[in-house]
Amino acid sequence: MRFMFLVQGEGRGHMTQALSLSEILISEGHAVVAVGIGKSKRRKIPEFFTQGIHCPIIGFESPNFVCDQEQKKILLWETLIFNFAHTKTYYQSLKTINTMVETYQPDVIINFYELLGGLHQLIFRPKQRYWVIGHQYLTAHQEFPFAKGKILHKELFQLNTFVTAIRAEKLLALSFRPLPPCKNRKVIVLPPLLRKQLFDLSPREEDFILAYMVNPGYAKELTEQAKLHPEIKIEAFWDNKSYTASYQVLPNLIFHPINDLLFLQKMSACKAYITTAGFESVCEAMYLGKPVFMVPVKGQYEQACNAIDAEIAGAGIAHDGFDLTLLANYLRIHQSRQIAHQTWIGQSREMISKQFLGERDRSFVES
């Protein structure tokens, strides 16, 4: 079968999911014929993705978040105004997606949470089957833990998720933990899709904490904590275009530019992991048995939910800011669930293959 991917380029997790799924599909005899990726000025498409996806990659302008000057908080109203102001640009992007569909003639379009993927379905109504995949689709599950308060943020998050899934036949919901079947039969609960390099690592514990800064604005907060705790060594990765090499800020704190392989090596060796409450890297830490300290990005409701869900799964703890004292106290009582995490994540390939095997059989019968 021929698959075309649409990937939201804002989150690196969506790209690693696309890479992982591509590897599974190709090993099963399918083909990924093209990838469309939403891009913005805030993020550069990383080399690990462009080099790992062995098919044409077409970029298009896509709706994105607007952050404050410190690059720490998502500004809701500014985000809405900015994206509405670029409606014409996004319509051109929809035409680009439609041209991709007509050119590459996939059997199935798979959307990794790209908003324009759902709008393309709504406006152009292509004949191809349409599936969506991501942790966000777990919000349709009866046991998903929504963060309390911020009703408007919740409604907009659910609306965004709904739009991405317009006309979708299947909603492949990636989950931190096993859950019973969803009452909505379109929703299929699956383990995380993690990159294959993770499974080749041999975890160990060295005397440092790993940190990952999605937004460079958090670097100042982490630096202040490092000053207060000179006895704690921290190795951090940040997405800061101003620094192309590692930067030693303090004797106990170094910032590395984003490097896919180096990050995984550090992940396998750290004693704990500090990050915002994204999905992918938290799952990687869970698989490697690393306690996680999560600081959800302010103004991003989805991450507030992720933090609660990850705590329930036993990944670690969440807080509204970086606090190395709180982390040190937590490490004394953390109870590892590594075996349970590895068992769940280890079922990913088999469970996902079953979904695509059934679709292949259906396509054969129809043809």
Short mmCIF file of C-alpha atoms in Angstrom, two decimals:
data_model
loop_
_atom_site.label_atom_id
_atom_site.label_comp_id
_atom_site.label_asym_id
_atom_site.label_seq_id
_atom_site.Cartn_x
_atom_site.Cartn_y
_atom_site.Cartn_z
CA MET A 1 0.00 0.00 0.00
CA ARG A 2 1.02 3.61 -0.61
CA PHE A 3 0.99 6.04 2.31
CA MET A 4 1.39 9.80 2.46
CA PHE A 5 2.22 11.51 5.75
CA LEU A 6 1.23 14.98 6.96
CA VAL A 7 3.34 16.02 9.96
CA GLN A 8 3.03 18.93 12.35
CA GLY A 9 6.51 20.42 12.39
CA GLU A 10 6.14 22.31 15.67
CA GLY A 11 6.82 19.25 17.82
CA ARG A 12 9.84 17.01 17.32
CA GLY A 13 7.76 14.16 18.73
CA HIS A 14 5.48 14.12 15.68
CA MET A 15 8.54 13.77 13.46
CA THR A 16 9.99 10.87 15.46
CA GLN A 17 6.59 9.17 15.33
CA ALA A 18 6.53 9.59 11.56
CA LEU A 19 10.02 8.13 11.27
CA SER A 20 9.12 5.16 13.43
CA LEU A 21 5.89 4.45 11.56
CA SER A 22 7.69 4.78 8.24
CA GLU A 23 10.21 2.14 9.29
CA ILE A 24 7.43 -0.24 10.35
CA LEU A 25 5.45 0.24 7.14
CA ILE A 26 8.47 -0.25 4.88
CA SER A 27 9.48 -3.40 6.76
CA GLU A 28 5.96 -4.71 6.16
CA GLY A 29 6.26 -4.16 2.40
CA HIS A 30 4.37 -0.85 2.19
CA ALA A 31 5.67 2.44 0.76
CA VAL A 32 5.72 5.97 2.15
CA VAL A 33 5.54 7.99 -1.06
CA ALA A 34 5.75 11.56 0.31
CA VAL A 35 5.73 13.61 3.49
CA GLY A 36 4.20 17.05 3.89
CA ILE A 37 5.40 18.95 6.92
CA GLY A 38 4.01 22.12 8.45
CA LYS A 39 6.77 24.64 9.08
CA SER A 40 7.21 28.05 10.67
CA LYS A 41 9.92 30.60 11.40
CA ARG A 42 10.11 29.35 14.99
CA ARG A 43 11.42 25.90 14.10
CA LYS A 44 13.91 24.44 11.67
CA ILE A 45 13.18 20.95 10.37
CA PRO A 46 15.96 18.85 11.97
CA GLU A 47 18.45 16.80 9.99
CA PHE A 48 17.50 13.55 11.73
CA PHE A 49 14.12 13.83 10.03
CA THR A 50 15.21 14.98 6.59
CA GLN A 51 17.87 12.28 6.48
CA GLY A 52 15.74 9.55 8.02
CA ILE A 53 12.65 9.85 5.80
CA HIS A 54 13.61 8.36 2.46
CA CYS A 55 10.99 10.03 0.29
CA PRO A 56 10.18 13.52 -0.98
CA ILE A 57 9.55 16.10 1.78
CA ILE A 58 7.35 19.08 0.94
CA GLY A 59 7.16 21.93 3.44
CA PHE A 60 4.24 24.33 3.77
CA GLU A 61 3.36 27.21 6.07
CA SER A 62 1.19 26.03 8.93
CA PRO A 63 -0.61 27.57 11.95
CA ASN A 64 1.66 27.94 14.94
CA PHE A 65 1.96 29.28 18.46
CA VAL A 66 3.00 32.80 19.38
CA CYS A 67 5.22 33.03 22.48
CA ASP A 68 6.08 35.88 24.83
CA GLN A 69 9.40 37.75 24.50
CA GLU A 70 11.09 35.36 26.91
CA GLN A 71 10.03 32.38 24.76
CA LYS A 72 8.47 30.65 27.77
CA LYS A 73 4.71 31.16 27.55
CA ILE A 74 2.16 30.53 24.81
CA LEU A 75 0.06 33.65 24.19
CA LEU A 76 -3.45 32.49 23.36
CA TRP A 77 -5.04 35.60 21.85
CA GLU A 78 -1.90 36.61 19.96
CA THR A 79 -1.76 33.08 18.52
CA LEU A 80 -5.37 33.28 17.32
CA ILE A 81 -4.92 36.75 15.80
CA PHE A 82 -1.65 35.83 14.08
CA ASN A 83 -3.06 32.70 12.49
CA PHE A 84 -6.30 34.35 11.35
CA ALA A 85 -4.18 37.06 9.73
CA HIS A 86 -2.39 34.41 7.68
CA THR A 87 -5.51 32.68 6.33
CA LYS A 88 -4.52 33.29 2.69
CA THR A 89 -1.10 31.76 3.29
CA TYR A 90 -2.63 28.68 4.85
CA TYR A 91 -5.06 28.29 1.97
CA GLN A 92 -2.09 28.12 -0.37
CA SER A 93 -0.70 25.42 1.91
CA LEU A 94 -3.95 23.48 1.54
CA LYS A 95 -3.55 23.67 -2.23
CA THR A 96 0.00 22.37 -1.83
CA ILE A 97 -1.30 19.39 0.14
CA ASN A 98 -3.92 18.71 -2.51
CA THR A 99 -1.28 18.81 -5.24
CA MET A 100 0.72 16.26 -3.25
CA VAL A 101 -2.29 13.94 -3.08
CA GLU A 102 -2.92 14.25 -6.82
CA THR A 103 0.77 13.76 -7.66
CA TYR A 104 1.63 10.81 -5.40
CA GLN A 105 -1.77 9.06 -5.38
CA PRO A 106 -1.53 7.42 -1.93
CA ASP A 107 -3.98 4.78 -0.74
CA VAL A 108 -4.04 6.26 2.78
CA ILE A 109 -3.20 9.71 4.15
CA ILE A 110 -1.90 9.61 7.72
CA ASN A 111 -1.91 12.85 9.70
CA PHE A 112 0.43 13.42 12.65
CA TYR A 113 -1.67 16.18 14.22
CA GLU A 114 -1.27 18.77 11.46
CA LEU A 115 -4.27 21.13 11.58
CA LEU A 116 -4.24 21.69 7.82
CA GLY A 117 -4.61 17.95 7.28
CA GLY A 118 -8.13 18.07 8.66
CA LEU A 119 -8.98 21.29 6.84
CA HIS A 120 -7.78 19.68 3.60
CA GLN A 121 -10.24 16.84 4.21
CA LEU A 122 -13.04 19.31 4.88
CA ILE A 123 -12.44 21.51 1.82
CA PHE A 124 -11.03 19.18 -0.85
CA ARG A 125 -12.59 15.87 0.33
CA PRO A 126 -10.03 13.53 -1.29
CA LYS A 127 -11.02 9.95 -2.12
CA GLN A 128 -8.15 8.45 -0.12
CA ARG A 129 -8.67 6.94 3.31
CA TYR A 130 -7.63 9.23 6.11
CA TRP A 131 -6.19 8.25 9.48
CA VAL A 132 -4.80 10.37 12.31
CA ILE A 133 -2.23 9.42 14.93
CA GLY A 134 -0.99 11.02 18.15
CA HIS A 135 -1.35 11.20 21.90
CA GLN A 136 -3.90 14.02 21.50
CA TYR A 137 -6.58 11.63 20.20
CA LEU A 138 -6.63 9.97 23.60
CA THR A 139 -8.77 12.93 24.71
CA ALA A 140 -11.75 11.02 23.25
CA HIS A 141 -11.14 8.20 25.74
CA GLN A 142 -13.36 8.02 28.79
CA GLU A 143 -10.36 7.80 31.16
CA PHE A 144 -8.31 10.71 29.80
CA PRO A 145 -7.39 13.14 32.64
CA PHE A 146 -8.14 16.71 31.63
CA ALA A 147 -6.43 19.50 33.55
CA LYS A 148 -8.84 21.52 35.69
CA GLY A 149 -9.59 25.15 35.00
CA LYS A 150 -8.82 27.14 31.84
CA ILE A 151 -12.07 26.13 30.16
CA LEU A 152 -11.38 28.22 27.05
CA HIS A 153 -7.94 26.62 26.62
CA LYS A 154 -9.52 23.19 26.96
CA GLU A 155 -12.21 23.95 24.40
CA LEU A 156 -9.67 25.27 21.89
CA PHE A 157 -7.43 22.24 22.40
CA GLN A 158 -10.35 19.89 21.80
CA LEU A 159 -11.46 21.95 18.79
CA ASN A 160 -7.97 21.76 17.27
CA THR A 161 -7.89 18.00 17.82
CA PHE A 162 -11.37 17.64 16.29
CA VAL A 163 -10.40 19.63 13.20
CA THR A 164 -7.28 17.54 12.57
CA ALA A 165 -9.48 14.42 12.59
CA ILE A 166 -12.29 15.59 10.26
CA ARG A 167 -13.39 12.60 8.10
CA ALA A 168 -10.83 10.30 9.75
CA GLU A 169 -11.65 6.59 9.64
CA LYS A 170 -9.29 5.75 12.48
CA LEU A 171 -7.93 7.75 15.39
CA LEU A 172 -4.75 5.99 16.54
CA ALA A 173 -4.35 7.26 20.10
CA LEU A 174 -0.86 6.83 21.55
CA SER A 175 -0.88 6.36 25.31
CA PHE A 176 1.62 6.46 28.18
CA ARG A 177 -0.12 3.42 29.66
CA PRO A 178 -2.49 0.59 28.74
CA LEU A 179 -6.16 1.55 28.81
CA PRO A 180 -9.40 -0.34 28.18
CA PRO A 181 -10.97 -0.01 24.71
CA CYS A 182 -12.47 3.38 23.98
CA LYS A 183 -16.26 3.70 23.79
CA ASN A 184 -15.71 5.53 20.51
CA ARG A 185 -14.87 2.66 18.17
CA LYS A 186 -12.86 4.89 15.85
CA VAL A 187 -10.35 5.46 18.65
CA ILE A 188 -7.71 2.73 18.97
CA VAL A 189 -5.38 2.90 21.99
CA LEU A 190 -1.79 2.07 21.08
CA PRO A 191 1.63 2.21 22.79
CA PRO A 192 4.00 5.08 21.93
CA LEU A 193 5.82 5.07 18.59
CA LEU A 194 9.47 5.49 19.58
CA ARG A 195 12.57 5.65 17.40
CA LYS A 196 14.38 2.36 16.91
CA GLN A 197 17.74 3.71 18.21
CA LEU A 198 16.22 3.83 21.70
CA PHE A 199 15.94 0.05 21.89
CA ASP A 200 19.66 -0.43 21.24
CA LEU A 201 20.70 1.57 24.31
CA SER A 202 22.10 0.07 27.51
CA PRO A 203 20.83 2.31 30.35
CA ARG A 204 23.20 3.21 33.18
CA GLU A 205 23.23 5.90 35.87
CA GLU A 206 25.87 8.61 35.89
CA ASP A 207 25.96 11.62 38.19
CA PHE A 208 24.14 14.20 36.10
CA ILE A 209 20.62 15.34 35.28
CA LEU A 210 19.52 15.73 31.67
CA ALA A 211 17.31 18.64 30.63
CA TYR A 212 15.58 19.50 27.36
CA MET A 213 14.42 23.05 26.62
CA VAL A 214 11.75 23.23 23.91
CA ASN A 215 11.78 27.01 24.19
CA PRO A 216 15.17 28.71 24.88
CA GLY A 217 13.48 31.07 27.33
CA TYR A 218 13.61 28.36 29.97
CA ALA A 219 17.42 28.41 29.93
CA LYS A 220 17.53 31.41 32.28
CA GLU A 221 15.32 29.65 34.83
CA LEU A 222 17.43 26.51 34.67
CA THR A 223 20.64 28.56 35.04
CA GLU A 224 19.30 30.18 38.22
CA GLN A 225 18.57 26.74 39.65
CA ALA A 226 22.06 25.53 38.72
CA LYS A 227 23.55 28.50 40.63
CA LEU A 228 21.54 27.55 43.71
CA HIS A 229 22.69 23.92 43.47
CA PRO A 230 26.35 23.84 42.40
CA GLU A 231 26.57 20.24 43.60
CA ILE A 232 24.13 19.09 40.88
CA LYS A 233 25.57 18.59 37.40
CA ILE A 234 23.19 19.35 34.52
CA GLU A 235 23.54 18.67 30.80
CA ALA A 236 20.85 20.43 28.80
CA PHE A 237 19.73 20.53 25.17
CA TRP A 238 18.08 23.60 23.74
CA ASP A 239 16.69 24.76 20.42
CA ASN A 240 18.63 28.02 20.26
CA LYS A 241 19.70 29.18 16.79
CA SER A 242 22.29 31.56 18.31
CA TYR A 243 24.46 28.68 19.54
CA THR A 244 25.74 26.05 17.13
CA ALA A 245 28.16 24.43 19.61
CA SER A 246 27.99 23.34 23.23
CA TYR A 247 27.97 26.26 25.67
CA GLN A 248 29.35 25.91 29.22
CA VAL A 249 27.29 28.39 31.22
CA LEU A 250 28.46 27.32 34.69
CA PRO A 251 30.88 24.67 35.97
CA ASN A 252 27.84 22.44 36.62
CA LEU A 253 25.70 23.43 33.59
CA ILE A 254 26.28 22.96 29.87
CA PHE A 255 23.88 23.56 27.00
CA HIS A 256 24.13 21.43 23.85
CA PRO A 257 22.52 22.25 20.49
CA ILE A 258 19.88 19.75 19.39
CA ASN A 259 21.58 16.52 18.40
CA ASP A 260 19.44 13.44 18.03
CA LEU A 261 22.03 10.73 18.76
CA LEU A 262 23.86 12.64 21.50
CA PHE A 263 20.56 13.31 23.24
CA LEU A 264 19.71 9.60 23.35
CA GLN A 265 23.19 8.78 24.66
CA LYS A 266 22.78 11.32 27.46
CA MET A 267 19.27 10.05 28.15
CA SER A 268 20.56 6.50 28.65
CA ALA A 269 23.22 7.72 31.11
CA CYS A 270 21.44 10.38 33.21
CA LYS A 271 19.96 9.81 36.66
CA ALA A 272 16.87 11.95 35.98
CA TYR A 273 15.29 13.95 33.18
CA ILE A 274 13.87 17.48 33.26
CA THR A 275 11.63 18.59 30.42
CA THR A 276 8.42 20.31 29.46
CA ALA A 277 5.45 17.96 29.30
CA GLY A 278 5.68 16.80 25.72
CA PHE A 279 4.86 13.19 24.95
CA GLU A 280 7.72 11.57 23.08
CA SER A 281 10.79 12.21 25.22
CA VAL A 282 8.85 11.45 28.42
CA CYS A 283 8.01 8.03 26.92
CA GLU A 284 11.68 7.51 26.07
CA ALA A 285 12.66 8.29 29.66
CA MET A 286 10.01 5.89 30.95
CA TYR A 287 11.35 3.10 28.74
CA LEU A 288 14.90 3.70 30.01
CA GLY A 289 13.77 3.86 33.64
CA LYS A 290 14.64 7.54 34.16
CA PRO A 291 12.53 9.59 36.62
CA VAL A 292 11.01 12.64 34.93
CA PHE A 293 10.45 16.17 36.26
CA MET A 294 7.93 17.93 34.00
CA VAL A 295 7.33 21.67 33.65
CA PRO A 296 4.38 22.18 31.27
CA VAL A 297 4.77 25.12 28.90
CA LYS A 298 2.67 27.97 30.28
CA GLY A 299 -0.43 28.58 28.21
CA GLN A 300 -0.27 25.19 26.48
CA TYR A 301 -3.24 23.26 27.85
CA GLU A 302 -2.25 20.06 26.09
CA GLN A 303 0.96 19.87 28.13
CA ALA A 304 -0.93 20.42 31.37
CA CYS A 305 -2.96 17.30 30.52
CA ASN A 306 0.14 15.37 29.48
CA ALA A 307 1.77 16.05 32.83
CA ILE A 308 -1.21 14.63 34.73
CA ASP A 309 -1.40 11.59 32.47
CA ALA A 310 2.34 10.92 32.80
CA GLU A 311 2.17 11.20 36.59
CA ILE A 312 -0.63 8.60 36.64
CA ALA A 313 1.55 6.34 34.48
CA GLY A 314 4.39 6.63 37.00
CA ALA A 315 6.79 8.69 34.87
CA GLY A 316 7.59 11.18 37.61
CA ILE A 317 6.27 14.50 38.91
CA ALA A 318 5.14 17.82 37.47
CA HIS A 319 5.61 21.35 38.76
CA ASP A 320 4.95 24.86 37.45
CA GLY A 321 8.65 25.74 37.41
CA PHE A 322 12.14 24.29 37.66
CA ASP A 323 12.95 23.29 41.24
CA LEU A 324 16.01 21.09 41.77
CA THR A 325 15.27 20.77 45.50
CA LEU A 326 11.87 19.28 44.71
CA LEU A 327 13.46 16.94 42.17
CA ALA A 328 16.15 15.79 44.63
CA ASN A 329 13.49 15.01 47.24
CA TYR A 330 11.42 13.11 44.68
CA LEU A 331 14.35 10.96 43.57
CA ARG A 332 14.56 9.53 47.10
CA ILE A 333 11.03 8.12 46.88
CA HIS A 334 10.62 7.41 43.16
CA GLN A 335 9.43 3.88 42.45
CA SER A 336 10.46 2.66 39.03
CA ARG A 337 7.89 1.05 36.76
CA GLN A 338 10.42 0.38 34.03
CA ILE A 339 9.42 -3.24 33.44
CA ALA A 340 5.75 -2.30 33.04
CA HIS A 341 6.68 0.59 30.72
CA GLN A 342 8.93 -1.60 28.60
CA THR A 343 6.26 -4.29 28.35
CA TRP A 344 3.67 -1.77 27.12
CA ILE A 345 6.00 0.07 24.74
CA GLY A 346 7.38 -3.25 23.50
CA GLN A 347 3.96 -4.13 22.08
CA SER A 348 3.90 -1.08 19.81
CA ARG A 349 5.19 -2.65 16.61
CA GLU A 350 2.92 -5.69 16.83
CA MET A 351 -0.22 -3.69 17.66
CA ILE A 352 0.40 -1.12 14.95
CA SER A 353 1.22 -3.79 12.37
CA LYS A 354 -2.15 -5.41 13.06
CA GLN A 355 -3.92 -2.18 12.15
CA PHE A 356 -2.14 -1.94 8.83
CA LEU A 357 -2.33 -5.66 8.07
CA GLY A 358 -6.13 -5.50 8.33
CA GLU A 359 -6.19 -2.46 6.03
CA ARG A 360 -3.98 -4.24 3.49
CA ASP A 361 -6.34 -7.22 3.43
CA ARG A 362 -9.31 -4.89 2.96
CA SER A 363 -7.55 -3.09 0.10
CA PHE A 364 -6.76 -6.42 -1.61
CA VAL A 365 -10.39 -7.54 -1.44
CA GLU A 366 -11.65 -4.22 -2.82
CA SER A 367 -9.17 -4.31 -5.71
#
